[in-house]
Short mmCIF file of C-alpha atoms in Angstrom, two decimals:
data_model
loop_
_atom_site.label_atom_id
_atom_site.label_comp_id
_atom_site.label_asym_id
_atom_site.label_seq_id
_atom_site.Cartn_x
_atom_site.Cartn_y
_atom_site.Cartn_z
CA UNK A 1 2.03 24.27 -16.17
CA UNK A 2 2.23 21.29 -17.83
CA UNK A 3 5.14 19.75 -15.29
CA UNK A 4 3.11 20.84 -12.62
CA UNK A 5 -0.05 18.45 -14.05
CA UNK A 6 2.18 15.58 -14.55
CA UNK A 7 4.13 15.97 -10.96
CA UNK A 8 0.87 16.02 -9.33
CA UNK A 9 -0.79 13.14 -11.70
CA UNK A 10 2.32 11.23 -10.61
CA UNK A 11 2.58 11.93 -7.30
CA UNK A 12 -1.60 11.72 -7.00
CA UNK A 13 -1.66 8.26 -8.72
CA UNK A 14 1.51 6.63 -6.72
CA UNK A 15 -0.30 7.56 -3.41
CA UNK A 16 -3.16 6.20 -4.43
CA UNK A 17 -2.28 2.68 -5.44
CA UNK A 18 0.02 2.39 -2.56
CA UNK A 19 -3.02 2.38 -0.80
CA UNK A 20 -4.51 -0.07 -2.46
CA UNK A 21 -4.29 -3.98 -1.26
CA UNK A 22 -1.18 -6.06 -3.22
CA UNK A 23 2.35 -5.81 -3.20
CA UNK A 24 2.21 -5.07 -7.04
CA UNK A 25 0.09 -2.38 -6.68
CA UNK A 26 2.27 -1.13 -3.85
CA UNK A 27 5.04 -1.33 -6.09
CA UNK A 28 3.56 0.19 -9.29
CA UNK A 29 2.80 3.19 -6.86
CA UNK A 30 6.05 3.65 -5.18
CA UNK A 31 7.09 3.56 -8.93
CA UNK A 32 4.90 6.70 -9.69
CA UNK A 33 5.31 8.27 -6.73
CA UNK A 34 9.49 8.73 -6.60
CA UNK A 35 9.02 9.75 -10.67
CA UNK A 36 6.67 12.65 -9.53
CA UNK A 37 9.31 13.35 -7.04
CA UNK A 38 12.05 13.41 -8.78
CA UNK A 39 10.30 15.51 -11.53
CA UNK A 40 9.69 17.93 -8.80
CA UNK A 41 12.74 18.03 -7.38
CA UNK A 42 14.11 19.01 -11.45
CA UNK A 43 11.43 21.41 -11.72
CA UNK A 44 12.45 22.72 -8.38
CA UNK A 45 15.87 23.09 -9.87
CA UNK A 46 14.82 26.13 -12.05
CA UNK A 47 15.15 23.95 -15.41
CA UNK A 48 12.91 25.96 -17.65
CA UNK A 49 14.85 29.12 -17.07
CA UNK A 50 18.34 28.29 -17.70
CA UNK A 51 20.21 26.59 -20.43
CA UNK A 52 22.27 23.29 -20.52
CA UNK A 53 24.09 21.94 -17.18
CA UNK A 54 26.95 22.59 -19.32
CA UNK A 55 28.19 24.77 -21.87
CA UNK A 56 30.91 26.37 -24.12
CA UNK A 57 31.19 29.13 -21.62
CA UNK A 58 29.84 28.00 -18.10
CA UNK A 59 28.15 31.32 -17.39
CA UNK A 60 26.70 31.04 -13.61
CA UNK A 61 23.68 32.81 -14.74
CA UNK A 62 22.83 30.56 -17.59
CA UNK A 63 23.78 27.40 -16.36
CA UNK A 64 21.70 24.90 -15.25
CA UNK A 65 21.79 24.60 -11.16
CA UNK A 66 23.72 21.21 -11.10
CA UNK A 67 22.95 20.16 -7.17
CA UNK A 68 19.26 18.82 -8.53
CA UNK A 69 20.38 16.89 -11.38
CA UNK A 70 22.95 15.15 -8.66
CA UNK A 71 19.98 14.95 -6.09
CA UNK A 72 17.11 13.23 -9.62
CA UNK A 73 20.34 10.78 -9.81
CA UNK A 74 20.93 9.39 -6.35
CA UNK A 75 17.33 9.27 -6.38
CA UNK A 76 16.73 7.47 -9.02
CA UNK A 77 19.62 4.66 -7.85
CA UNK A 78 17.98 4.24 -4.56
CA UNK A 79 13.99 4.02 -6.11
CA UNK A 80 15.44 1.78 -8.62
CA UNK A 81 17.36 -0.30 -5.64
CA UNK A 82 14.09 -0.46 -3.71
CA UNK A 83 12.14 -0.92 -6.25
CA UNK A 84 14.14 -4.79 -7.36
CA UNK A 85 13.88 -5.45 -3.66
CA UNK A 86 10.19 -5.33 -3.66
CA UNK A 87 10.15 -7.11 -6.65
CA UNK A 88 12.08 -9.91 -4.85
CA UNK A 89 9.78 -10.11 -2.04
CA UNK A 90 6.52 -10.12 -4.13
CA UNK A 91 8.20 -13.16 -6.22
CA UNK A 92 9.36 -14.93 -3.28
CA UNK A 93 7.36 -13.88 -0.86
CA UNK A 94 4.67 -16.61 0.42
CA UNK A 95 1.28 -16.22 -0.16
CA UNK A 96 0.17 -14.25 2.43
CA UNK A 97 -1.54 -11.46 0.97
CA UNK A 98 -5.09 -11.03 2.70
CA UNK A 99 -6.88 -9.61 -0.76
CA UNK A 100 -8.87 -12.44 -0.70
CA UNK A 101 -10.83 -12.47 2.51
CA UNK A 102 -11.50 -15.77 4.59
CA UNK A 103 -14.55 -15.42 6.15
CA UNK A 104 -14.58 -19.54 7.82
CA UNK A 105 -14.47 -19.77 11.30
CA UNK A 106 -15.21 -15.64 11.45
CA UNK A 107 -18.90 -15.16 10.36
CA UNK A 108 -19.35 -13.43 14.20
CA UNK A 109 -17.20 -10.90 13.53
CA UNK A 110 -18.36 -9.88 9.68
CA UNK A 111 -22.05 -10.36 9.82
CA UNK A 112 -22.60 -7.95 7.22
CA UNK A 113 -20.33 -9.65 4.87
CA UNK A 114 -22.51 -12.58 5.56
CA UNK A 115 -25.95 -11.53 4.80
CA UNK A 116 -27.72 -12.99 1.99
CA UNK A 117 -29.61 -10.24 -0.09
CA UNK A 118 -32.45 -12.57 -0.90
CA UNK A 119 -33.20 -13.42 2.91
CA UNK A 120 -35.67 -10.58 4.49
CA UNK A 121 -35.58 -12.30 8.08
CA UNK A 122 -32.45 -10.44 9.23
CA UNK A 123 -30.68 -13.56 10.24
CA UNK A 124 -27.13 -14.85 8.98
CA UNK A 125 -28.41 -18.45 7.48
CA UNK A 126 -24.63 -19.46 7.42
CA UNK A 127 -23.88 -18.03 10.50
CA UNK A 128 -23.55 -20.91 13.25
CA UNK A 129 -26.26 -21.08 16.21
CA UNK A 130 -24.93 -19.27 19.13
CA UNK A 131 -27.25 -18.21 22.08
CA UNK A 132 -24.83 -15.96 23.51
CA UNK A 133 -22.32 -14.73 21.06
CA UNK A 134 -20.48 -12.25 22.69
CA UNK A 135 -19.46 -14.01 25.58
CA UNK A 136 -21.71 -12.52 28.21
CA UNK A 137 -22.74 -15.96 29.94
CA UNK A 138 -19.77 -16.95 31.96
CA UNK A 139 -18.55 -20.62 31.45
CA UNK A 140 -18.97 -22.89 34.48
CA UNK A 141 -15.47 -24.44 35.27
CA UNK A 142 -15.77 -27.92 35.66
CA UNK A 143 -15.58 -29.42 39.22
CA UNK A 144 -12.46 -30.99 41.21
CA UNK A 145 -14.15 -33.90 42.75
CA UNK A 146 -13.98 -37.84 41.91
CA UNK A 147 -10.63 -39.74 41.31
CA UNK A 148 -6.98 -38.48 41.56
#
């Protein structure tokens, strides 16, 4: 029971902060989630039941299923592979990581992020003055006329 609570703590927590915004986040939650797999995949393996991979005797109804142990290993290479290359690309990666939101030149499109709790008139006092802010007023072109 207690391998069950931990794969699904593991598994529960790794989804859930690679949903979060960051790319150390993401990688603290692919970090989680492959150990919840891979304790699955030896719990899957019938671990509590049998003995040691190998013994004195190698008894095919005592020993441990090796083909899980081989599966936790590659595994574990390729998470730890992917998990350095993620760590390269949040080092060297430019700064383009949108948790901190830039709201210039876009206070049309998130009003409500520009609302000021203190102002009861229900109008954006840093929002610029625009009659027609959708668009709806078509733009006269200007005319052809004059010099060449």
């Amino acid at each position: 029971m207690a391998l069950a609570l931990t794969v699904g703590v593991l598994i529960g927590g790794g989804a859930f902060m690679m949903l979060r915004r960051g790319m150390i986040r993401l990688i603290i939650g692919f970090i989680l989630l492959s150990h919840g797999v891979n304790l699955l995949i030896m719990a899957a393996g019938g671990a509590d039941r049998r003995g040691e991979p190998l013994g004195t005797a190698p008894d095919p109804a005592t020993t441990a299923d090796p083909l899980p142990q081989a599966f936790v290993l590659t595994a574990i290479v390729i998470a730890f592979s992917i998990t350095m290359y993620m760590l390269v690309l949040a080092v060297t990666g430019d700064d383009d990581d949108d948790t901190d939101l830039e709201l210039t030149g876009r206070e049309m499109e998130t009003p409500d992020l520009m609302d000021d709790p203190a102002d009861d008139t229900g109008t954006h006092g840093d929002a610029p003055e625009d009659p027609d802010p959708v668009g709806t007023v078509p733009e006269r072109e200007p005319e052809r006329g004059g010099r060449a």
